[in-house]
PDB file of C-alpha atoms in Angstrom:
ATOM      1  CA  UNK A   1      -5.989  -8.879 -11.085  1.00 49.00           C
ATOM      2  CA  UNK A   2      -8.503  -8.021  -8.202  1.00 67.00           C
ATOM      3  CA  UNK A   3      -7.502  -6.935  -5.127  1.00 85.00           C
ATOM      4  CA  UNK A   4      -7.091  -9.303  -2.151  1.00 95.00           C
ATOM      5  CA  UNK A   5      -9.788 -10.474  -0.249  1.00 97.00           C
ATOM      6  CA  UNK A   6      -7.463  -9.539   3.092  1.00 97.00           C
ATOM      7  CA  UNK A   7      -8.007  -5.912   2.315  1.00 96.00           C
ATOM      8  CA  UNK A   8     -11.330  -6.495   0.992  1.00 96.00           C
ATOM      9  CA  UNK A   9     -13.890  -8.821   2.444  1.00 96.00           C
ATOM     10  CA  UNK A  10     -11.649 -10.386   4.421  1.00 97.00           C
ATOM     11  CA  UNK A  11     -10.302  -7.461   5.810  1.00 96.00           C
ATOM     12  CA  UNK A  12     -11.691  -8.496   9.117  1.00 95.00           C
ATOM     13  CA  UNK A  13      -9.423 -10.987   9.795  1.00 95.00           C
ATOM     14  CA  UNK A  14      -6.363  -8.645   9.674  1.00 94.00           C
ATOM     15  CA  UNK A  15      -6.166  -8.563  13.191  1.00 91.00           C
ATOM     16  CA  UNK A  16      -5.674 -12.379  13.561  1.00 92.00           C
ATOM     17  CA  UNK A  17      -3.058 -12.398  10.601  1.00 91.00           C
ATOM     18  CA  UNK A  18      -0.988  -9.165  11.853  1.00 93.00           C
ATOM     19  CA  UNK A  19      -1.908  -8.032  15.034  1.00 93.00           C
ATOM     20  CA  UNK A  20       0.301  -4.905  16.737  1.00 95.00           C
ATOM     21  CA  UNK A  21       1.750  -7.531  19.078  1.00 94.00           C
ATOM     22  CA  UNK A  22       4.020  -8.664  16.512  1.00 93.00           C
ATOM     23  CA  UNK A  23       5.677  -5.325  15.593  1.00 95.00           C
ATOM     24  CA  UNK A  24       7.975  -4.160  18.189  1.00 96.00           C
ATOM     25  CA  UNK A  25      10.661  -5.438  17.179  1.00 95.00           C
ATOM     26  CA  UNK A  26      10.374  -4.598  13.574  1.00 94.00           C
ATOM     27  CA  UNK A  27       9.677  -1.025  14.562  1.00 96.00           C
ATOM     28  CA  UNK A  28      12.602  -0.763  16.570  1.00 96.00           C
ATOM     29  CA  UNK A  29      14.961  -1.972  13.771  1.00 95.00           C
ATOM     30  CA  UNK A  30      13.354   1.081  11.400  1.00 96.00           C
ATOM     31  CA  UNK A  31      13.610   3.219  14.509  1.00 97.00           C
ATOM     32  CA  UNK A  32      17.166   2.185  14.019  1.00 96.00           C
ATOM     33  CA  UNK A  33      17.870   3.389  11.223  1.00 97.00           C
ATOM     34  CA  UNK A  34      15.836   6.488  11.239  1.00 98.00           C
ATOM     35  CA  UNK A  35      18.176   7.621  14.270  1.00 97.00           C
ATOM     36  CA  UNK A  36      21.081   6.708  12.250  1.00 97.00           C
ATOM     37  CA  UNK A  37      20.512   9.294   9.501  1.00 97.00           C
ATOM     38  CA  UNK A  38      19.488  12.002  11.836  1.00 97.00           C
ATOM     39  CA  UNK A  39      15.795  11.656  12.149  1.00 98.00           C
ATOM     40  CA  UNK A  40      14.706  12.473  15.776  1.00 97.00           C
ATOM     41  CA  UNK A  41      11.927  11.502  18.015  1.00 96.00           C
ATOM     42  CA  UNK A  42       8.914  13.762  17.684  1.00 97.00           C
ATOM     43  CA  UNK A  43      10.172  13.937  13.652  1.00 98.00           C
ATOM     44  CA  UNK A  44       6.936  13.866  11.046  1.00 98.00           C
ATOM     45  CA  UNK A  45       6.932   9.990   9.144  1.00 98.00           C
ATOM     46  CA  UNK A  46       4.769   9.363   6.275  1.00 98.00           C
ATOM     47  CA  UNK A  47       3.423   5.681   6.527  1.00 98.00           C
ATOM     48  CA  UNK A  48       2.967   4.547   2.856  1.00 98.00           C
ATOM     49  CA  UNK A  49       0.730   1.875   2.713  1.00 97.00           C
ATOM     50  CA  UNK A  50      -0.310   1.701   6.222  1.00 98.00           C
ATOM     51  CA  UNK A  51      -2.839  -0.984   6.368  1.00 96.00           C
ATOM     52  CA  UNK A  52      -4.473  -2.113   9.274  1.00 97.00           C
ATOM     53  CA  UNK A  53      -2.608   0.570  11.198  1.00 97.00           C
ATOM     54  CA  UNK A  54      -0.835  -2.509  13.126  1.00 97.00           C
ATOM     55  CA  UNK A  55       2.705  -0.417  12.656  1.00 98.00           C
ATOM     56  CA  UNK A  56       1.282   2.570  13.365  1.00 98.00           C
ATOM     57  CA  UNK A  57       0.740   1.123  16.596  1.00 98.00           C
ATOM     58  CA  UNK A  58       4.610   1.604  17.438  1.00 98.00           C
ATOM     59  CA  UNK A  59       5.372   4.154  15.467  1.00 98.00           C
ATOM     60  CA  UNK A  60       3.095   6.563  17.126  1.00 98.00           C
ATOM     61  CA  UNK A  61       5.033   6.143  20.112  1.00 98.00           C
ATOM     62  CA  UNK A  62       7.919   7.646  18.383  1.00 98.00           C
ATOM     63  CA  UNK A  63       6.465   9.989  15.624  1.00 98.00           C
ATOM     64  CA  UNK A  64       4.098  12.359  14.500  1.00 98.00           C
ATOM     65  CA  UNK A  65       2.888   9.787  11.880  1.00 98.00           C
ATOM     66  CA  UNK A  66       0.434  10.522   8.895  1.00 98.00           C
ATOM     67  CA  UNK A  67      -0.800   7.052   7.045  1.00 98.00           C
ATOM     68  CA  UNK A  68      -1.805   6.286   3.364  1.00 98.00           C
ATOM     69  CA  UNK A  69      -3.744   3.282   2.203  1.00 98.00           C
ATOM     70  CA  UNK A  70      -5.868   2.445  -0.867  1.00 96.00           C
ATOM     71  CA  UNK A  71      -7.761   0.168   1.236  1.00 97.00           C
ATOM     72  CA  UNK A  72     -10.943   1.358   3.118  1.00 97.00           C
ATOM     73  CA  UNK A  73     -11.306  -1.206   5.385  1.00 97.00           C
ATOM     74  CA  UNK A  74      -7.953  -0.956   6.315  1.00 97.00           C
ATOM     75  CA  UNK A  75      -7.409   2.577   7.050  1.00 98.00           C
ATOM     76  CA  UNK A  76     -10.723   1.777   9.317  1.00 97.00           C
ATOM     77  CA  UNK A  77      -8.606  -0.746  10.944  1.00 96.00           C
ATOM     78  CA  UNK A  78      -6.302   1.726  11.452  1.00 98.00           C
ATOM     79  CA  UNK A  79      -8.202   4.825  12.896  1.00 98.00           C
ATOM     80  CA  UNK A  80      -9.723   2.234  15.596  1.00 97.00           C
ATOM     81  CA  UNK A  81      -6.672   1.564  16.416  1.00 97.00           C
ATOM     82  CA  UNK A  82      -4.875   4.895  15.539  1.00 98.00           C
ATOM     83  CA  UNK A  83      -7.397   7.656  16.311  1.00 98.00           C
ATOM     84  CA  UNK A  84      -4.355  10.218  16.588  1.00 97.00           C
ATOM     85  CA  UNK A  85      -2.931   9.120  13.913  1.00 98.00           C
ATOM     86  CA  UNK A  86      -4.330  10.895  10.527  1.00 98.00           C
ATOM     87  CA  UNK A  87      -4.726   8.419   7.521  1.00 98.00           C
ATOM     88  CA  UNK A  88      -5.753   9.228   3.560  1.00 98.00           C
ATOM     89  CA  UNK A  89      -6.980   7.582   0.829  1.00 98.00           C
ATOM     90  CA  UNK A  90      -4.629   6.671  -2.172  1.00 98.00           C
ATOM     91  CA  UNK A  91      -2.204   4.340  -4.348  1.00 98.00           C
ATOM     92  CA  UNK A  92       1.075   4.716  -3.367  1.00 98.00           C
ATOM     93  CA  UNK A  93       2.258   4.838  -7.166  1.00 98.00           C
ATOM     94  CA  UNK A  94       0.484   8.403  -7.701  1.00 98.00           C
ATOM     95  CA  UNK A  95      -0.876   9.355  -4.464  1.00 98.00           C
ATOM     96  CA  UNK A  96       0.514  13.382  -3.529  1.00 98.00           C
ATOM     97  CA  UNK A  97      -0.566  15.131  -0.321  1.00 98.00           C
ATOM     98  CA  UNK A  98       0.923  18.228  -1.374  1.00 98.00           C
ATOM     99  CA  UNK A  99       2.695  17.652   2.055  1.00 97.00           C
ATOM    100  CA  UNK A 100       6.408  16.792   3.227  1.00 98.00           C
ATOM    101  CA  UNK A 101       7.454  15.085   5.580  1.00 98.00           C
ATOM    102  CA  UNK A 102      11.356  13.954   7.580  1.00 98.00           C
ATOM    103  CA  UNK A 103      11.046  10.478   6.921  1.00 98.00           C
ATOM    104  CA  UNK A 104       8.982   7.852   4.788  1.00 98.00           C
ATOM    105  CA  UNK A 105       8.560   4.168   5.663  1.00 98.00           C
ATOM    106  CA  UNK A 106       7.385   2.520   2.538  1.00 97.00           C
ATOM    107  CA  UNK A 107       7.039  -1.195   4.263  1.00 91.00           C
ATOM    108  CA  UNK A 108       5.501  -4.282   2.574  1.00 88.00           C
ATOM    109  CA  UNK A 109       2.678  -2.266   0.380  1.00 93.00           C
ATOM    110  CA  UNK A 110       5.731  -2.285  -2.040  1.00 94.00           C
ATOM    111  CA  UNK A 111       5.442  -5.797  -2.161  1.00 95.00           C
ATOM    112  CA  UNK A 112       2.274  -5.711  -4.098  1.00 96.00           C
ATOM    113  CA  UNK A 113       4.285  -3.453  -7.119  1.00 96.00           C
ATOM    114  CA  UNK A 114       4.458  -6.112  -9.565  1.00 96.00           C
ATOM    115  CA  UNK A 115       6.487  -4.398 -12.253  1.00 97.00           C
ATOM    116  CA  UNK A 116       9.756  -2.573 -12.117  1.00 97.00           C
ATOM    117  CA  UNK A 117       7.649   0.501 -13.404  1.00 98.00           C
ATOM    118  CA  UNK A 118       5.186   0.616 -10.419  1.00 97.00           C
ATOM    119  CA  UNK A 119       8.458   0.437  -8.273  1.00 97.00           C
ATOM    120  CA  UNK A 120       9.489   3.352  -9.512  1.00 98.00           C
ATOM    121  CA  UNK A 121       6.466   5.225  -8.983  1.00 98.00           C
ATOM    122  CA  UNK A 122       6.140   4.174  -5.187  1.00 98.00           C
ATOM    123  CA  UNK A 123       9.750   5.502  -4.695  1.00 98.00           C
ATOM    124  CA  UNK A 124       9.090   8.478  -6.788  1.00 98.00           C
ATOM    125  CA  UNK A 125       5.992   9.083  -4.220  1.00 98.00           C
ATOM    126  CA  UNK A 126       8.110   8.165  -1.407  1.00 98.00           C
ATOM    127  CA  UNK A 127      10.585  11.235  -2.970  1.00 98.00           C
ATOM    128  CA  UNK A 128       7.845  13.892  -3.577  1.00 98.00           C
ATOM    129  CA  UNK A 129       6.591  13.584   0.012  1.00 98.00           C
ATOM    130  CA  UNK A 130      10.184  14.044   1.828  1.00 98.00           C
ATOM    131  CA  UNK A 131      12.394  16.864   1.834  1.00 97.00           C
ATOM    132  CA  UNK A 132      15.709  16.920   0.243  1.00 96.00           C
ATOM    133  CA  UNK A 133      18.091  14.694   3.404  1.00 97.00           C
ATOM    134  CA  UNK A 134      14.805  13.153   4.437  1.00 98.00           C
ATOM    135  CA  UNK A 135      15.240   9.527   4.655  1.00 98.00           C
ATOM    136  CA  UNK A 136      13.145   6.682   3.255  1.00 98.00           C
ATOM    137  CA  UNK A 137      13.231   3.241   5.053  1.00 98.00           C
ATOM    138  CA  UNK A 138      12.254   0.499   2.560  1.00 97.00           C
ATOM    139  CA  UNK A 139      12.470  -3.148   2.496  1.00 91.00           C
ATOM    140  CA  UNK A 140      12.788  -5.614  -0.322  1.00 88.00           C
ATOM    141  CA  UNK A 141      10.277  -7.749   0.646  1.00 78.00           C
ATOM    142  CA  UNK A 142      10.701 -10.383  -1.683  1.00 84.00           C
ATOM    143  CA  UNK A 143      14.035 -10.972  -3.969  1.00 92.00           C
ATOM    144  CA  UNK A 144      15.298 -13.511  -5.872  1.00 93.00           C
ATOM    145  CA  UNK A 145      17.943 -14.433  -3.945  1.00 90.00           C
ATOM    146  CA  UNK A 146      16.210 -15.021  -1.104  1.00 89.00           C
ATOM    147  CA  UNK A 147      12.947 -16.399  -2.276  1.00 93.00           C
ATOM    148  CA  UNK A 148      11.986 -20.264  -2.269  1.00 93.00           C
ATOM    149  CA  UNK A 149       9.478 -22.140  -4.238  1.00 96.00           C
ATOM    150  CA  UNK A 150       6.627 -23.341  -2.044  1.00 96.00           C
ATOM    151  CA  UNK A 151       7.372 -21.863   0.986  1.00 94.00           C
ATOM    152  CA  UNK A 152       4.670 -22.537   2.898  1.00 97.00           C
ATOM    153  CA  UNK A 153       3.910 -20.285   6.605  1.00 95.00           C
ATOM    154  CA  UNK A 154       1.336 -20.872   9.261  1.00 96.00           C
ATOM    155  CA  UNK A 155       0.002 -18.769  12.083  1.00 94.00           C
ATOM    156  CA  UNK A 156      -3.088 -19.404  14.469  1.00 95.00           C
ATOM    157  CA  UNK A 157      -4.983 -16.342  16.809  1.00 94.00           C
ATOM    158  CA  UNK A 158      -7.502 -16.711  19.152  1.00 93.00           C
ATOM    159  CA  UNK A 159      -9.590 -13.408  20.285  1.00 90.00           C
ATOM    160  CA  UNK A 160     -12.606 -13.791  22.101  1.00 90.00           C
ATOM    161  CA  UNK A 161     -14.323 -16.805  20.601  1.00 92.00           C
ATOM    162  CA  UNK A 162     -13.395 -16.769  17.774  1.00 94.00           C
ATOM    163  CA  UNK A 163      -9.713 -18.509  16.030  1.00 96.00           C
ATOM    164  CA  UNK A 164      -7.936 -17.893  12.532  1.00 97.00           C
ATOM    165  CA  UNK A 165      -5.313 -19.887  11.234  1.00 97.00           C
ATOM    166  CA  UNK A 166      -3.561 -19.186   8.258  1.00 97.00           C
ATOM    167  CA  UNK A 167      -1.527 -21.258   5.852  1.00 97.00           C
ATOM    168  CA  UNK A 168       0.438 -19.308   2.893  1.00 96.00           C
ATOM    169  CA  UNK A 169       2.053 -21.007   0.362  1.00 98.00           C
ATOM    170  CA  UNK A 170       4.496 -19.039  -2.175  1.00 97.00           C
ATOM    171  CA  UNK A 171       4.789 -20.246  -5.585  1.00 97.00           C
ATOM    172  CA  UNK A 172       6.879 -18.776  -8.561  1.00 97.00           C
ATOM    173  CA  UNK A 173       4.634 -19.850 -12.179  1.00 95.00           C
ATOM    174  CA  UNK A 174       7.501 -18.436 -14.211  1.00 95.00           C
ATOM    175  CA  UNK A 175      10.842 -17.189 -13.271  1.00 91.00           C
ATOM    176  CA  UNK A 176      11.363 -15.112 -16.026  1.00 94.00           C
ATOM    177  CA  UNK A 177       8.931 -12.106 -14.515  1.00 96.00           C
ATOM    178  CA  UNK A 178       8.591 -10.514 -11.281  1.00 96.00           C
ATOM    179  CA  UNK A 179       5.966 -11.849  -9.943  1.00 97.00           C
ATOM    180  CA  UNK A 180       4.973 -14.704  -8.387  1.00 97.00           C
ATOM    181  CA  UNK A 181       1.623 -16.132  -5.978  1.00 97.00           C
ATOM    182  CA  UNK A 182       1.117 -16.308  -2.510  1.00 97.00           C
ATOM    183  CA  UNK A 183      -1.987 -18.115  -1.863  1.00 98.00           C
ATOM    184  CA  UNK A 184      -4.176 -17.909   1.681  1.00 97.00           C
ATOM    185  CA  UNK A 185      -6.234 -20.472   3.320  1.00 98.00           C
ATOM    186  CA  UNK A 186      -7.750 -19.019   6.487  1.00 98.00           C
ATOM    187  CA  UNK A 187      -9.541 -21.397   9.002  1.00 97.00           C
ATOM    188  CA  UNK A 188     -12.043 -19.820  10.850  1.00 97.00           C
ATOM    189  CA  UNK A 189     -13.453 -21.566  13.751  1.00 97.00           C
ATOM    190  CA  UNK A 190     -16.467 -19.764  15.894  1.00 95.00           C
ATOM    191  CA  UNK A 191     -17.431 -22.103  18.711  1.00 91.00           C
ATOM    192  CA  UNK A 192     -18.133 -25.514  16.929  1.00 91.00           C
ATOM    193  CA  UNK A 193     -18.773 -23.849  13.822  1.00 96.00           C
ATOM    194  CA  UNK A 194     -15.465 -23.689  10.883  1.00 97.00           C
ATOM    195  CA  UNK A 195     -15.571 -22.354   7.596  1.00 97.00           C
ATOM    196  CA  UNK A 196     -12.511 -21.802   5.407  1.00 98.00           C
ATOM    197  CA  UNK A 197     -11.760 -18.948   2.730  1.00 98.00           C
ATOM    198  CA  UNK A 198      -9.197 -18.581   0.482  1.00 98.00           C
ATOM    199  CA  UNK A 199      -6.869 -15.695  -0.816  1.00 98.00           C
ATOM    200  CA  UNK A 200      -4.604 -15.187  -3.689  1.00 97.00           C
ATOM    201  CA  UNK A 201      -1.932 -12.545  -3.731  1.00 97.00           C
ATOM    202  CA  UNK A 202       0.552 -11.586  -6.758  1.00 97.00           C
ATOM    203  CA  UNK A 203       3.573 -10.387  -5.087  1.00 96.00           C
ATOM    204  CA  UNK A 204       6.823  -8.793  -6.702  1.00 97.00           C
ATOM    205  CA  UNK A 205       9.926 -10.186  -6.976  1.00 97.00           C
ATOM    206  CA  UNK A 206      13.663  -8.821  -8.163  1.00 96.00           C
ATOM    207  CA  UNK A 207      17.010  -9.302  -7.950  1.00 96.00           C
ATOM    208  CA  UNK A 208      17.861  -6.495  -5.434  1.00 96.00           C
ATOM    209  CA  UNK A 209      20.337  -4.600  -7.799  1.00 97.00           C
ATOM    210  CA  UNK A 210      17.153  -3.376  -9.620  1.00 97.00           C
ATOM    211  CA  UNK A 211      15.372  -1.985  -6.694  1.00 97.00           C
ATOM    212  CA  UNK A 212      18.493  -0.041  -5.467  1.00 98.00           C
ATOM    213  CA  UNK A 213      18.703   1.172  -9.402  1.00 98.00           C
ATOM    214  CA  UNK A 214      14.821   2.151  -9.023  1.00 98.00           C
ATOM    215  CA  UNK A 215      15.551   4.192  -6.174  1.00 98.00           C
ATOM    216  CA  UNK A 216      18.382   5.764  -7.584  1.00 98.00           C
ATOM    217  CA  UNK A 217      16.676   7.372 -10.556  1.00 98.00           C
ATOM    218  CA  UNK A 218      14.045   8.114  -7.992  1.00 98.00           C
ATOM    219  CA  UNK A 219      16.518  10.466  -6.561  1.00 98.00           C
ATOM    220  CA  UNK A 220      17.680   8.594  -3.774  1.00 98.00           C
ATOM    221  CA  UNK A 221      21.039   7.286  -2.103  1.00 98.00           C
ATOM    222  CA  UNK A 222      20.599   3.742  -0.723  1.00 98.00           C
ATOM    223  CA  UNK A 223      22.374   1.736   1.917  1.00 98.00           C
ATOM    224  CA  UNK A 224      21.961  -2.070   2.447  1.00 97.00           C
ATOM    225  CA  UNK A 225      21.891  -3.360   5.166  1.00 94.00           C
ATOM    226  CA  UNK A 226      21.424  -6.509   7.138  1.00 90.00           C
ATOM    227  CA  UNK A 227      17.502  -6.600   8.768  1.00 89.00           C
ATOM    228  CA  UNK A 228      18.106  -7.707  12.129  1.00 87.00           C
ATOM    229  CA  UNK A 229      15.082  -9.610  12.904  1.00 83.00           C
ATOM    230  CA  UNK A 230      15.142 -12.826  15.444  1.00 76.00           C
ATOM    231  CA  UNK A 231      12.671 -14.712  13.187  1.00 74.00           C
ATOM    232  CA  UNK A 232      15.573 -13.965  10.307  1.00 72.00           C
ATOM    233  CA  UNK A 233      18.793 -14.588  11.986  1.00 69.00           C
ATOM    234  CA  UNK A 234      19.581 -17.776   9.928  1.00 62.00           C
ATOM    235  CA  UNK A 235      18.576 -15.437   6.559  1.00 71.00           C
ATOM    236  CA  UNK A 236      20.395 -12.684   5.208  1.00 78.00           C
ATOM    237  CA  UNK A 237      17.640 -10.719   4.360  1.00 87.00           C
ATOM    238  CA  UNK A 238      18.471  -7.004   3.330  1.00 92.00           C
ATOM    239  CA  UNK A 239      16.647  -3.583   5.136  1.00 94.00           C
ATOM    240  CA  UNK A 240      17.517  -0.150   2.825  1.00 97.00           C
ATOM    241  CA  UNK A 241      17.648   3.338   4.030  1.00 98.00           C
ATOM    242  CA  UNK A 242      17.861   5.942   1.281  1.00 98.00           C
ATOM    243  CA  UNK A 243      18.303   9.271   1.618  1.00 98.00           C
ATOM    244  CA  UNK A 244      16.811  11.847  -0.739  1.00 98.00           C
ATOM    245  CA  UNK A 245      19.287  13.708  -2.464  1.00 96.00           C
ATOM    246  CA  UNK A 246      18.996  17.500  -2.368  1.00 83.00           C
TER     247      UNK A 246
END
């Protein structure tokens, strides 16, 4: 399957669909759990699958924070808004820096794993770039138990002249894999002018047993724990911190 058009020709609409204005909480709730397991401000954090650098944004504050992305139009996102912030090239299944780092936030580029194989690679990246304690926050984007069939989400920015709106609408073809569709349509109005594009995503989905086993024999030691996001307080969605055994 292609890559999405978000990180692609679309890419320019990333900061309409995630802009660093909705991130501080998030950030705080991995901050959270990075002070939890020891890691201290001014520690070194390896930002797999960074993206538009949105995150980052946060982080920085925080961190001494290095950024991978196999998107170029996203890691330009990301310098603009970033410049201190030092971001690479590469797929988070196989991408090695010969570097290590205290911590690891592997955030929703693990979404786009799409086997239980390619799972294991990102955590086994995740591993080779931390030292033995260092602690990897990861969350399970997407699992069965909390997943729903045509779930549809909408969003609308305005910056300068120019507005996006976004519809997504999650669909499951066959619940026997893990995998399912999340398709985009983007509205883009420019003065009187509105055209709309269209994105398709495959996204992976598991029961959450199997991503704890993945990072296991990746050679970490999860903990579950409750993600304690205001936009989630009526779901019980999970947040994992793992530390890398020694």
């Amino acid at each position: 399957m292609s890559s999405p058009r978000l990180y692609d020709d679309l890419a320019w609409v990333w900061p309409f669909v995630s802009p660093p204005e909705e991130y501080p909480e998030e950030v705080a709730t991995f901050r959270r759990r990075f002070q939890q397991k020891g890691i201290p401000d001014g520690a070194t954090v390896l930002h797999l699958g960074s993206g538009g650098g949105s995150i980052d944004v946060h982080l920085k504050q925080h961190y001494q924070v290095t950024g991978v992305d196999l998107s170029a139009p996203m890691r330009a996102h990301a310098a603009r808004l970033n410049p201190e912030v030092e971001y690479f090239p590469g797929d988070i299944r196989d991408v090695r820096l010969g570097r290590t780092f205290d911590a690891v936030l592997l955030h929703d580029a693990s979404a786009y794993m799409t086997s239980l194989d390619e799972l294991l690679a990102a955590y086994r990246t995740a591993a080779a770039h931390l030292r033995p304690g260092g602690v990897m926050v990861t969350l399970p984007e997407e699992i069965r138990s909390c997943f729903e069939q045509n779930r549809t989400t909408c969003s609308s920015y305005t910056r300068g002249d120019r507005t996006v709106s976004t519809m997504y609408v999650d669909h499951d073809p066959d619940e026997t894999d893990t995998w399912f569709e999340s398709t985009f349509v983007f509205w883009i109005r420019e003065g009187n002018r509105v055209t709309v594009e269209t994105d398709t995503h495959r996204v992976g989905l598991y029961h959450l047993d199997d991503m704890l086993a993945a990072m296991r024999e990746a050679g970490f030691e999860p903990e579950v724990s409750r993600w304690e996001l205001a936009d989630l307080e009526d779901e019980d969605r999970p947040l994992v911190t793992a530390i890398k055994r020694g």
